[in-house]
Structures are given as C-alpha cells and as structure tokens.
C-alpha cells in the first residue's frame, strides 16, 4: 500500500499538535488530526466529529468558533487485544462498510478484528480493506508508516511495555506484577511441612546445647508450644521433640526445667515410653545425681514400663560414674537375671498356648528388647576407667561370654587406652593377647592409641630409646598398619610428627625420624598440612643458630605443593625472620598473609613493629602503620575489629613512643 490517506495540511497540523496528542491517546483521532481547512477528496465523506471533553489541554477552537470540550484522557492499553478502547477511526479502518456504529466506551476488540489485524501485520500479507472514508488516522509513533505496520508495531511495543512493567514491578516486590512462579512461591512461602517443622526445632535445640545456650533452649520451648497451637503434629513427632528438650535441659544442668517439660508432656496426653525414661536417666548421671537416677528408675519400673537395653545401659553407667560402682555391677547382674527369667516365662507361655499362625510382622518368641548386649559392658568399662578401677574391667569380659557375647575390637580399644596412657606394658600385652584369642584384629583406632601413648606419653619407653631405635619403632608401626590394610591418613602422620618434633627438650628432636616420616608421606601421596609445616618451621628457627636455609628450602617445597596454609605458618615465618633480622623476608610473609585472604594477629604485628624500630627503618614503620589503619584494603581488613585486646593496646603504645621519629620522616 503506497496510497496516501492524509493531505499535507493535516500532516502539518498533526506535527504542530504532537505534544497535545500524546496526552489524549486514540480518542477521536480523525477529529484531532484533521486540519480546520481540510478539504476531503471528491466522493468521500468524513465521519461525524466527536465532541471533546472540557479537560482538553489543547484548548483549540472548532470550525464553529466555539471552544471544543477536551476528550476524556485515556491510557494506552498494554496489549491491543486486551480491553482496548474502541476508536471510531480504527473501527472504520478494520471493519466493513456495513458494520453498525458502536459506542465509543471501553470495550474489547472482536476476535475477528484481532485475527484480521495479525493477518495484515504479517510480512508479505495481503492489504487491508479500503477505509470507508478518504482519511486514515495517524499513528502517533510514526506518522510516515503504513496502517498495517502501525498496528503491528503498536501491538509489539505494547507487549514490550507490559513485560517491562511486570519485570520492574516484580523486582520492586509488588504482588500485582509478580510472575506465575513468583506467585506460586509467594503462595507457598511461610508454609512449612510438619516434618520440616520438627526437624527445624530439633536442629535448633541441638545447636543451643552445643553453644551451652540455656536461653535459646527456652526460646525454642516457647516456640514449640506456639507450634502446637498452629500445627497438628503427630504423636511420634511430639515424642521426639520432648526427648530432645529433656536431654537438653539435663545436659545444661537445668533439672527443674526438664521436670517442667516432663509434666507438660504428660498433660499433653503422651504416655512416657522407654526413650523418654532413658532421656531422664541420662540427664541424672550427667548431673552426677545418683539419688535422682535411682528415683527415676524406680518410677519407671513402678509405671509398668519394661526397661530396654538402652535404659539398662544408662542406668548401669550412671550408677558407676556417680561413684556407686558396686550397685552398678549388681545392676549388670540384674540385667542378666531379669532377661533369663523373662525369656523362660515367654517360652513356657509359647508351649502352653494353642498353635496358631504367627503374623509375619510379629517378633520371634525369644525376642526381648532387654536382651543383654555389649553396650552395657562397654559403658561399665568406660565408667570404671574414669574411676581408675582398672582391675575391675577385664572380668566383665567373662560376664559377656556367659551370655554368648563375643568381645569386639571396640571393647578392647576401651581397655587398651588407659593401659597405654599409664605405660603399663604388661597389661597392654595381656590385652593384645586377648584380642588375638578372640580374633579381634587391630584397627585404625588401636594404632592411634598406640602412637599417642608411645610417642606423646612422657612415661613411655620411647623416650628411653636411641634416635635410631626411635626411628625403627615408628617405621615398624607404619609397616604393620600397611600390612593390616589400614589406611594411614594425615591424622596419623600428624600424631607421629608431633611426637618427634615436640619432645620435652627441643634438643631431643630426631631429625632422621622426621625425615623418614616425610618420605613415607611422599610415597603414599600425602602432603603435610599446616600443623606439620608449623612444627617444622618452629624447629628450624629454634635451632642455635637458626637454620634459615632449611626454612627457605621448606618454603620452596610449599610453593610446589601449594597447600592451603593457615595463618599460623605465615605468622611463624614472620616471627622467625623478625628474630634473625631479615626485614625484607619478614615483610614478604606479612604481605603474603593479606594476599592469602588472612590477617595477622596483633602479637605478630607487635613483633614486626619492634623489629622495624630496632632496625630504625622509619619509612617501613610509617608504611606499616598506614597499612594497619586502612581497615578496608590494608593488612587488617580480614580481622575482627574487637580482636587483639592487650596486645593491640601494646602495639599502639609502642608506636606512640616513637611518634616523633615517624614525624621526622614526613
């Protein structure tokens, strides 16, 4: 379509009124765009002009010389096919000559018109039908464009405008402009399932106990009571929460609070089971209250609740750890006797009862939750060890055998640890003989117990060995672990290096043994950690004279391995080079701390300041002070503002002593 539907006078008239038309929109376009002296083409008749509203900002005068009423101001619709105000000019363009005149109030386009608009707006589509009059209304976006392109552009820009409005509204958090996914998220926001509610409460209780925060446990208790009024938790969930509250209050030595939780649980209609009674028993021995422990046990048995093996274990361990070890061992015998009597009674009942098909889900006849196990044995051994009653531990293995319970490596590790710590070689050898007789091989924990007792115990025979014998004994343990298919991890190597590098006398450090262990680590592809590097750097700087060359070689190895070193290694480097007067290397490792995303301690900064003052390097002193004061980009940008304490004050006091010398540099 190349025909022009607008005369030149109308075009100029529109350009002059462009600012005014933007505020009016599509209202009476033909009337607004038409020039007062417009002369329609022969054979064509203009549509009836529509009166304007009195709010018309243009204030133009119509042909009759009277002031026209401005049209009611309307907004551009977001999409042409959604509740678009109907304009007579647009109706004339896209409707047939026989279509009846419609009211100009806000209505939506007929579906046939929308299809027609989309059809005409396609590239290469057919031309729209000729308008009923000679004049085509202008597009306020582009007065030079064709009608079909104008409509397509209007629809496209309207859609873009709507998307932009929705995006901006959603970013601002306005619910009217939220996307469907955002509305769904908002609808589900704040809705937490029952399982999530229980998990969250239990997690908060455990966190408060770890921090020893009694107040937070009370906050969680109040929150749980409010939750009961809002969420219908099942009985299993409520029982689990009550157990955690009971355990928490007893762990935090708040027995009266635990009693309140117990009473609240009973009033809520929950009958205490073995788990609740066990929580009370554990709480009593945690507070070293043997009287309350016995009272809770008596109340449990009087209530008709049969204690399971967990309750028996807590009861036995509690009596012994509270100093009542005779009653505790007697309770262990009572456990066996009670189980035998109950088992015999059930078998007699099974023999006299009529033979009926037993449900598949029911437990066997000899099933008893109180059947003896190794748990009370291990608990008794642990408690006796804490009381230094080691002579009573080994006989408990005979009690276990009487109930056909085979000791495990875990039980022997409990027996082995105190024997190794006190350096009782004969008792240690006896335990290993029992391990072999019961076919219990040594595990990683066993070797860790041996290494700790062998190398870190001042009473151990290891300290009496020569350097070569020490090296051979260490390598023999490592070879035994390899032969037993036990993985040697970094923790094991760290324990060995600690025993080698930190003897009571630094002169007794066995360098050959340390070098052998480092070679063994390299063969197993295990790199030293910050703890091992810290011990090595400390040792080299503690030599007389300090072995700076060894430290430099160690740093060259660190750069190759590129471990994630902690601050202690860099600070030890700074401290060591400060003591030997190596200012350049000292400052290098000080700056390396910040480069690695770490800040030095104030003690380290104090050593650096003392060294620089001693060397009278006032320019570096000034640079250090400026770097420390720059909390955004300086050395202390990763440090806590409240850290340092006395050492921080000592740093600034030392700086004030030489304030005059620093000002001389300026």
XYZ file of C-alpha atoms in Angstrom:
666
model
C 0.000 0.000 0.000
C 1.535 3.238 -1.151
C -1.529 5.468 -1.356
C -1.567 8.427 0.979
C -4.736 8.904 3.054
C -3.715 12.245 4.535
C -3.458 15.646 2.962
C -0.408 17.789 3.551
C -2.298 20.346 5.633
C -3.460 17.599 8.052
C 0.068 16.291 8.311
C 1.433 19.685 9.281
C -1.445 20.176 11.663
C -0.622 16.935 13.449
C 3.054 17.754 13.761
C 2.182 21.014 15.458
C -0.154 19.268 17.929
C 2.097 16.279 18.628
C 2.668 17.189 22.264
C -1.029 17.560 22.888
C -1.988 14.274 21.205
C 0.296 12.256 23.492
C -1.828 13.127 26.479
C -5.076 12.205 24.692
C -4.226 8.900 23.048
C -6.595 7.378 20.476
C -9.658 9.464 21.360
C -11.338 10.941 18.244
C -8.213 10.658 16.127
C -9.843 11.767 12.885
C -11.214 14.887 14.537
C -7.916 15.729 16.219
C -5.742 15.134 13.173
C -7.966 16.941 10.723
C -6.973 20.457 9.793
C -9.770 23.119 10.073
C -9.345 23.918 6.352
C -9.220 20.268 5.351
C -10.866 19.535 2.014
C -11.914 15.869 1.688
C -11.399 14.092 -1.588
C -14.292 14.016 -4.065
C -16.775 11.210 -3.431
C -15.729 10.674 0.180
C -17.351 11.799 3.383
C -15.715 12.293 6.746
C -17.185 10.591 9.808
C -19.132 12.651 12.274
C -16.786 14.562 14.592
C -16.903 13.606 18.239
C -17.173 16.324 20.861
C -14.138 16.782 23.092
C -14.090 16.938 26.869
C -13.836 20.156 28.798
C -10.477 18.830 30.158
C -8.826 19.088 26.756
C -5.448 20.709 27.341
C -5.135 21.945 23.786
C -7.959 24.499 24.146
C -8.434 24.517 20.365
C -11.489 26.022 18.726
C -13.620 24.013 16.317
C -14.908 25.156 12.948
C -17.822 26.969 14.526
C -15.513 29.161 16.533
C -16.695 27.801 19.885
C -14.336 26.190 22.297
C -14.480 22.411 21.982
C -14.656 20.177 25.001
C -11.465 18.197 25.588
C -11.749 14.443 25.271
C -11.586 12.235 28.330
C -7.964 11.226 28.901
C -7.288 7.536 28.362
C -4.147 5.458 28.765
C -2.541 3.400 26.068
C -3.606 -0.221 26.641
C -0.845 -2.736 27.483
C -1.969 -5.041 24.672
C -4.155 -4.217 21.702
C -6.259 -7.363 22.181
C -6.930 -6.799 25.906
C -9.781 -4.429 26.762
C -8.675 -1.911 24.130
C -10.788 1.277 23.976
C -12.547 1.350 20.662
C -11.896 4.334 18.390
C -14.258 5.156 15.505
C -11.287 5.756 13.229
C -9.804 2.347 13.938
C -13.245 0.740 13.558
C -13.582 2.414 10.191
C -10.175 1.110 9.159
C -10.666 -2.551 10.165
C -14.423 -3.066 9.801
C -16.622 -3.354 6.731
C -18.830 -0.538 5.428
C -21.959 -2.417 6.544
C -20.777 -2.727 10.227
C -23.051 -0.804 12.513
C -21.822 2.136 14.534
C -20.620 1.047 18.035
C -20.456 3.014 21.199
C -17.109 4.661 21.938
C -16.958 3.442 25.550
C -14.208 0.966 26.664
C -14.914 -2.437 25.127
C -12.675 -5.110 23.652
C -11.938 -5.784 20.001
C -13.956 -8.600 18.425
C -11.904 -11.726 17.810
C -12.398 -11.389 14.053
C -10.804 -7.947 14.142
C -7.801 -9.253 16.100
C -7.222 -12.053 13.579
C -7.553 -9.529 10.796
C -5.014 -7.211 12.406
C -2.499 -10.041 12.870
C -3.072 -11.206 9.312
C -2.403 -7.788 7.870
C 0.647 -7.232 10.065
C 2.468 -10.336 8.735
C 5.307 -9.624 6.272
C 4.039 -10.099 2.754
C 0.429 -10.331 3.886
C -2.497 -9.007 1.898
C -3.603 -5.411 2.101
C -6.379 -4.486 4.500
C -9.738 -3.427 3.056
C -10.032 0.159 1.922
C -11.360 2.504 4.587
C -14.876 3.882 4.327
C -13.534 7.418 4.083
C -10.561 9.023 2.425
C -8.701 9.816 5.623
C -6.511 7.359 7.582
C -5.781 8.354 11.188
C -2.159 8.984 12.027
C -0.031 6.678 14.085
C 1.307 8.760 16.977
C 4.506 6.673 16.908
C 5.361 7.208 13.270
C 3.325 9.493 11.012
C 5.028 8.158 7.889
C 4.258 4.464 8.336
C 1.533 2.368 6.729
C -1.526 1.317 8.756
C -0.714 -2.411 8.885
C 2.837 -1.753 10.107
C 1.498 0.776 12.574
C -0.851 -1.755 14.184
C 1.860 -4.422 14.296
C 4.263 -2.006 15.921
C 1.638 -0.890 18.419
C 0.995 -4.499 19.446
C 4.702 -5.275 19.689
C 5.528 -2.197 21.702
C 2.520 -2.719 23.945
C 3.699 -6.250 24.716
C 7.214 -4.994 25.431
C 5.798 -2.304 27.680
C 3.764 -4.845 29.622
C 6.782 -7.106 30.087
C 8.880 -4.180 31.277
C 6.208 -3.103 33.749
C 5.885 -6.643 35.079
C 9.647 -7.023 35.461
C 10.020 -3.716 37.274
C 7.016 -4.459 39.474
C 8.307 -7.915 40.370
C 11.731 -6.505 41.233
C 10.078 -3.963 43.490
C 8.145 -6.779 45.173
C 4.687 -5.609 44.141
C 2.318 -8.613 44.165
C 0.268 -7.293 41.236
C 3.237 -7.680 38.885
C 4.615 -10.974 40.182
C 5.178 -13.754 37.677
C 3.331 -17.029 37.920
C 6.319 -18.778 39.505
C 6.729 -15.914 41.935
C 3.049 -16.070 42.862
C 3.342 -19.797 43.442
C 6.426 -19.247 45.575
C 4.684 -16.471 47.482
C 1.665 -18.672 47.998
C 3.875 -21.422 49.405
C 6.124 -19.070 51.310
C 5.803 -19.491 55.011
C 4.170 -22.888 54.596
C 6.423 -25.435 56.250
C 5.575 -29.105 56.330
C 5.241 -30.965 59.598
C 8.489 -32.858 59.003
C 10.343 -29.603 58.341
C 8.863 -28.091 61.490
C 10.060 -30.978 63.665
C 13.496 -31.062 62.015
C 13.970 -27.325 62.459
C 13.033 -27.383 66.149
C 15.323 -30.344 66.878
C 18.181 -28.736 64.965
C 17.797 -25.505 66.925
C 17.770 -27.417 70.216
C 20.959 -29.292 69.341
C 22.670 -26.068 68.260
C 21.725 -24.358 71.523
C 23.120 -27.283 73.532
C 26.412 -27.153 71.628
C 26.697 -23.445 72.445
C 25.573 -24.106 76.027
C 22.846 -21.530 75.463
C 20.142 -22.123 78.068
C 18.185 -19.070 76.993
C 17.921 -20.294 73.403
C 16.588 -23.656 74.594
C 13.892 -21.745 76.458
C 13.124 -19.758 73.321
C 12.722 -22.987 71.373
C 10.453 -24.366 74.100
C 8.149 -21.356 73.831
C 8.234 -21.634 70.056
C 7.288 -25.305 70.248
C 4.300 -24.506 72.445
C 3.117 -21.954 69.882
C 3.667 -24.510 67.131
C 1.384 -26.989 68.891
C -1.447 -24.458 68.634
C -0.859 -23.914 64.897
C 0.357 -27.256 63.529
C -1.221 -30.616 64.244
C 1.901 -32.706 64.875
C 1.543 -36.438 65.170
C 2.427 -38.234 68.376
C 5.722 -39.594 67.062
C 6.966 -36.108 66.209
C 5.915 -34.706 69.569
C 7.631 -37.569 71.397
C 10.881 -36.889 69.539
C 10.765 -33.184 70.408
C 10.070 -33.866 74.084
C 13.031 -36.246 74.223
C 15.373 -33.574 72.864
C 14.097 -30.984 75.335
C 14.562 -33.374 78.248
C 18.089 -34.216 77.165
C 18.943 -30.561 76.505
C 17.874 -29.287 79.908
C 19.669 -32.089 81.731
C 22.827 -31.513 79.687
C 22.697 -27.825 80.605
C 22.199 -28.697 84.293
C 18.621 -27.409 84.376
C 16.866 -30.312 86.057
C 13.893 -28.222 87.151
C 13.269 -27.202 83.533
C 13.410 -30.850 82.475
C 10.794 -31.718 85.084
C 8.566 -28.993 83.653
C 8.953 -30.486 80.168
C 8.077 -33.918 81.561
C 4.914 -32.613 83.235
C 3.906 -30.754 80.070
C 4.348 -33.967 78.082
C 2.163 -35.966 80.453
C -0.513 -33.248 80.461
C -0.463 -33.317 76.653
C -1.642 -36.939 76.810
C 1.630 -38.614 75.845
C 2.454 -41.744 77.823
C 6.215 -41.882 78.540
C 7.979 -44.744 76.810
C 11.488 -46.173 77.134
C 13.013 -43.333 75.152
C 11.600 -40.698 77.494
C 12.707 -42.591 80.585
C 16.155 -43.087 79.045
C 16.473 -39.338 78.472
C 15.718 -38.785 82.169
C 18.263 -41.431 83.211
C 20.970 -39.877 81.055
C 20.179 -36.475 82.447
C 20.574 -37.695 86.012
C 24.042 -39.156 85.540
C 25.137 -36.116 83.521
C 24.376 -34.025 86.598
C 26.056 -36.656 88.854
C 22.813 -37.108 90.788
C 22.712 -40.752 91.903
C 19.632 -40.203 94.092
C 17.526 -38.830 91.238
C 18.841 -41.581 88.989
C 17.583 -44.274 91.326
C 14.262 -42.467 91.803
C 13.676 -42.227 88.050
C 14.468 -45.929 87.693
C 12.031 -46.863 90.437
C 9.295 -44.689 88.915
C 9.818 -46.286 85.527
C 9.515 -49.832 86.833
C 6.518 -48.848 89.009
C 4.737 -47.389 85.969
C 4.823 -50.773 84.269
C 7.303 -49.710 81.584
C 9.777 -52.530 80.970
C 13.288 -51.053 80.514
C 15.011 -51.888 77.257
C 18.741 -52.398 76.810
C 19.288 -48.650 76.304
C 17.704 -47.882 79.684
C 19.739 -50.615 81.350
C 22.922 -49.201 79.800
C 22.214 -45.678 81.045
C 21.297 -46.950 84.489
C 24.439 -49.098 84.875
C 26.755 -46.424 83.528
C 25.090 -43.760 85.660
C 25.477 -45.691 88.905
C 29.163 -46.382 88.287
C 30.047 -42.886 87.091
C 28.300 -41.427 90.148
C 30.623 -43.479 92.379
C 28.149 -46.290 93.092
C 30.167 -48.871 91.162
C 29.123 -51.804 93.400
C 25.447 -51.111 92.702
C 26.308 -50.609 89.050
C 27.918 -54.042 88.737
C 24.983 -55.518 90.651
C 22.625 -53.870 88.140
C 24.571 -55.575 85.359
C 23.901 -58.934 87.023
C 20.249 -57.945 87.494
C 20.019 -57.299 83.775
C 21.116 -60.853 83.009
C 18.846 -62.402 85.629
C 15.829 -60.372 84.504
C 16.340 -61.349 80.907
C 16.697 -65.055 81.776
C 13.507 -65.058 83.829
C 11.521 -63.192 81.165
C 12.843 -65.436 78.400
C 11.941 -68.587 80.333
C 8.436 -67.267 81.028
C 7.806 -66.490 77.359
C 8.927 -69.930 76.287
C 6.590 -71.612 78.774
C 3.720 -69.471 77.531
C 4.543 -70.373 73.977
C 4.498 -74.085 74.795
C 1.141 -73.974 76.591
C -0.555 -71.591 74.154
C -2.502 -73.094 71.206
C -0.517 -73.350 67.994
C -1.693 -70.522 65.789
C -0.184 -68.968 62.739
C 2.154 -66.237 63.885
C 1.944 -62.998 61.884
C 4.973 -62.388 59.754
C 5.496 -58.917 61.271
C 5.468 -60.121 64.892
C 8.794 -60.685 66.711
C 10.016 -64.207 67.474
C 9.099 -65.863 70.733
C 12.519 -65.291 72.328
C 12.601 -61.641 71.257
C 13.290 -59.286 74.145
C 14.376 -55.648 73.859
C 16.204 -56.068 77.185
C 18.399 -58.930 75.956
C 21.995 -58.386 77.157
C 24.424 -56.902 74.673
C 27.916 -55.440 74.638
C 26.569 -51.908 75.125
C 26.212 -52.108 78.949
C 29.568 -53.889 79.152
C 31.340 -51.121 77.260
C 29.507 -48.474 79.308
C 30.589 -50.141 82.543
C 34.230 -50.400 81.389
C 34.261 -46.735 80.389
C 32.851 -45.666 83.762
C 35.262 -47.889 85.719
C 38.174 -46.472 83.724
C 37.083 -42.953 84.658
C 37.121 -44.044 88.338
C 40.606 -45.583 87.914
C 39.213 -49.035 88.793
C 41.117 -50.799 86.014
C 41.286 -54.131 87.841
C 37.510 -54.493 87.509
C 37.404 -54.120 83.743
C 38.773 -57.387 82.371
C 36.424 -59.594 84.492
C 33.495 -58.000 82.676
C 34.552 -59.899 79.539
C 33.681 -63.125 81.373
C 30.175 -61.762 82.038
C 29.806 -61.129 78.310
C 30.914 -64.656 77.454
C 28.322 -66.068 79.871
C 25.647 -64.638 77.570
C 27.418 -65.755 74.398
C 28.609 -62.228 73.649
C 31.915 -62.100 71.750
C 34.065 -59.057 72.566
C 34.856 -56.747 69.671
C 37.866 -54.616 68.774
C 35.957 -51.588 70.033
C 35.721 -53.140 73.516
C 39.434 -53.908 73.560
C 40.260 -50.365 72.445
C 38.397 -49.094 75.510
C 40.520 -51.403 77.667
C 43.737 -50.577 75.830
C 43.672 -46.768 76.041
C 44.166 -46.406 79.848
C 46.796 -49.132 79.892
C 48.860 -47.400 77.215
C 48.460 -43.990 78.846
C 49.798 -45.139 82.177
C 52.623 -47.051 80.476
C 51.544 -50.471 81.792
C 53.394 -52.674 79.338
C 52.355 -55.959 80.970
C 48.648 -55.072 80.936
C 48.922 -53.851 77.336
C 50.483 -57.159 76.281
C 47.689 -59.079 78.036
C 45.027 -57.081 76.176
C 46.689 -57.795 72.834
C 46.790 -61.487 73.716
C 43.052 -61.420 74.429
C 42.439 -59.615 71.128
C 44.281 -62.363 69.285
C 42.427 -65.112 71.186
C 39.048 -63.563 70.323
C 40.048 -62.958 66.703
C 39.799 -59.182 67.049
C 42.328 -57.524 64.720
C 43.695 -54.076 65.479
C 42.039 -51.228 63.614
C 42.949 -47.602 62.967
C 41.804 -46.553 66.445
C 44.035 -49.206 68.000
C 47.127 -47.873 66.239
C 46.234 -44.291 67.108
C 46.044 -45.307 70.781
C 49.460 -46.948 70.498
C 51.010 -43.968 68.731
C 49.617 -41.454 71.222
C 50.755 -43.493 74.188
C 54.067 -44.471 72.626
C 55.204 -41.024 71.464
C 53.280 -38.442 73.469
C 53.425 -40.060 76.893
C 56.397 -38.903 78.936
C 56.322 -42.203 80.847
C 56.622 -44.238 77.658
C 59.702 -46.294 76.901
C 60.008 -44.425 73.606
C 61.860 -41.578 75.303
C 64.488 -44.053 76.551
C 65.354 -45.303 73.070
C 68.233 -44.073 70.956
C 67.451 -41.924 67.886
C 67.906 -44.900 65.562
C 65.729 -47.142 67.743
C 63.053 -44.460 67.833
C 63.099 -44.255 64.042
C 62.885 -48.047 63.712
C 59.975 -48.310 66.152
C 57.999 -45.658 64.235
C 58.625 -47.287 60.874
C 57.679 -50.685 62.315
C 54.264 -49.340 63.381
C 53.716 -47.807 59.934
C 54.684 -51.074 58.250
C 52.281 -53.027 60.495
C 49.458 -50.685 59.545
C 50.230 -51.140 55.856
C 50.337 -54.930 56.251
C 46.953 -54.851 58.019
C 45.425 -52.866 55.117
C 44.772 -49.902 57.380
C 44.836 -46.580 55.577
C 47.391 -44.166 57.037
C 45.801 -40.756 56.912
C 47.044 -37.266 57.683
C 45.854 -37.509 61.275
C 48.154 -40.479 61.885
C 51.145 -38.714 60.356
C 50.419 -35.574 62.376
C 50.398 -37.596 65.604
C 53.762 -39.142 64.736
C 55.309 -35.804 63.765
C 54.041 -34.240 66.975
C 55.799 -36.934 68.990
C 59.016 -36.422 67.037
C 59.115 -32.607 66.832
C 57.808 -31.645 70.281
C 59.777 -33.590 72.906
C 60.189 -32.147 76.407
C 63.652 -30.963 75.389
C 63.982 -29.441 71.901
C 67.489 -30.854 71.717
C 65.972 -34.344 71.585
C 64.241 -33.767 68.240
C 65.003 -36.725 65.999
C 65.604 -35.217 62.560
C 66.294 -38.584 60.944
C 62.965 -39.962 62.166
C 61.150 -36.841 60.953
C 62.781 -37.109 57.528
C 61.821 -40.785 57.314
C 58.199 -39.988 58.125
C 58.118 -37.206 55.497
C 59.476 -39.637 52.910
C 56.825 -42.180 53.892
C 54.166 -39.498 53.399
C 55.512 -38.701 49.944
C 55.423 -42.375 48.985
C 51.745 -42.532 49.999
C 50.906 -39.219 48.235
C 50.029 -37.480 51.485
C 51.118 -33.835 51.709
C 51.866 -32.195 55.065
C 49.234 -29.880 56.469
C 49.622 -26.525 58.202
C 50.119 -28.218 61.558
C 53.141 -30.206 60.341
C 54.648 -27.233 58.499
C 54.237 -25.102 61.619
C 56.174 -27.659 63.680
C 58.971 -27.801 61.090
C 59.299 -24.016 60.786
C 59.267 -23.641 64.579
C 62.006 -26.217 64.937
C 64.303 -24.668 62.316
C 64.021 -21.176 63.794
C 64.581 -22.581 67.302
C 67.961 -24.003 66.318
C 71.108 -22.302 67.577
C 71.868 -20.624 65.254
C 68.528 -20.559 63.389
C 68.581 -22.688 60.253
C 67.314 -20.083 57.793
C 68.430 -22.155 54.805
C 66.198 -25.037 55.912
C 63.232 -22.664 56.213
C 63.855 -21.346 52.697
C 64.013 -24.897 51.345
C 60.766 -25.657 53.164
C 59.115 -22.628 51.552
C 60.282 -23.809 48.129
C 58.541 -27.127 48.812
C 55.402 -25.342 49.952
C 55.261 -23.354 46.705
C 55.394 -26.615 44.741
C 52.744 -28.442 46.774
C 50.568 -25.311 47.118
C 48.713 -26.400 50.268
C 46.016 -24.267 51.832
C 48.138 -22.965 54.668
C 46.650 -21.448 57.783
C 47.755 -18.169 59.312
C 49.935 -19.878 61.924
C 52.503 -20.881 59.290
C 52.860 -17.377 57.836
C 52.942 -15.800 61.279
C 55.677 -18.208 62.355
C 57.621 -17.205 59.236
C 57.182 -13.527 60.115
C 58.162 -14.119 63.738
C 61.213 -16.185 62.801
C 62.609 -13.777 60.204
C 61.941 -10.894 62.595
C 64.133 -12.525 65.248
C 67.012 -13.070 62.812
C 66.706 -9.517 61.447
C 65.663 -10.479 57.914
C 63.416 -7.440 57.369
C 62.745 -7.986 53.680
C 61.667 -11.604 54.144
C 59.662 -10.647 57.221
C 57.684 -8.071 55.263
C 57.237 -10.521 52.375
C 55.416 -13.078 54.531
C 53.473 -10.333 56.299
C 52.090 -9.133 52.979
C 51.578 -12.740 51.919
C 49.044 -13.103 54.715
C 46.783 -10.449 53.222
C 47.305 -11.900 49.757
C 46.023 -15.257 51.020
C 42.926 -13.597 52.489
C 44.134 -13.658 56.094
C 45.048 -11.018 58.663
C 47.893 -11.336 61.174
C 47.389 -11.355 64.896
C 48.326 -8.267 66.848
C 51.141 -10.202 68.518
C 52.655 -10.778 65.091
C 52.295 -7.077 64.235
C 53.948 -6.167 67.517
C 56.974 -8.331 66.616
C 57.188 -6.664 63.204
C 56.989 -3.179 64.734
C 59.686 -3.972 67.283
C 61.979 -5.295 64.565
C 61.490 -2.243 62.332
C 62.116 0.131 65.247
C 65.228 -1.796 66.206
C 66.467 -1.543 62.615
C 65.458 2.156 62.597
C 63.641 1.717 59.309
C 61.180 4.558 59.889
C 59.806 4.558 56.373
C 58.675 0.956 56.781
C 57.283 1.831 60.210
C 55.196 4.574 58.649
C 54.093 2.236 55.861
C 53.138 -0.451 58.414
C 51.059 1.997 60.462
C 49.206 3.281 57.403
C 48.550 -0.282 56.282
C 47.200 -1.272 59.691
C 44.910 1.754 59.872
C 43.469 1.019 56.432
C 40.729 -1.372 57.517
C 39.258 -1.639 54.021
C 42.316 -2.556 51.933
C 45.080 -2.967 54.500
C 46.554 -5.840 56.472
C 43.685 -5.984 58.997
C 40.816 -5.976 56.532
C 40.056 -9.625 57.335
C 40.391 -9.247 61.118
C 37.741 -8.709 63.741
C 37.564 -5.104 64.885
C 37.442 -6.201 68.529
C 40.389 -8.607 68.306
C 43.758 -8.053 69.909
C 42.899 -6.850 73.381
C 46.020 -6.158 75.448
C 48.381 -6.923 72.566
C 46.590 -4.393 70.388
C 46.998 -1.717 73.021
C 50.681 -2.616 73.379
C 51.153 -2.127 69.634
C 49.777 1.433 69.680
C 51.626 2.295 72.896
C 54.902 1.199 71.326
C 54.046 3.311 68.314
C 53.441 6.386 70.465
C 56.934 6.006 71.921
C 58.480 6.630 68.509
C 55.875 9.022 67.187
C 58.421 11.826 66.910
C 60.798 9.792 64.783
C 57.986 8.919 62.397
C 57.005 12.580 62.042
C 60.587 13.378 61.055
C 60.146 11.144 58.031
C 57.254 13.337 56.892
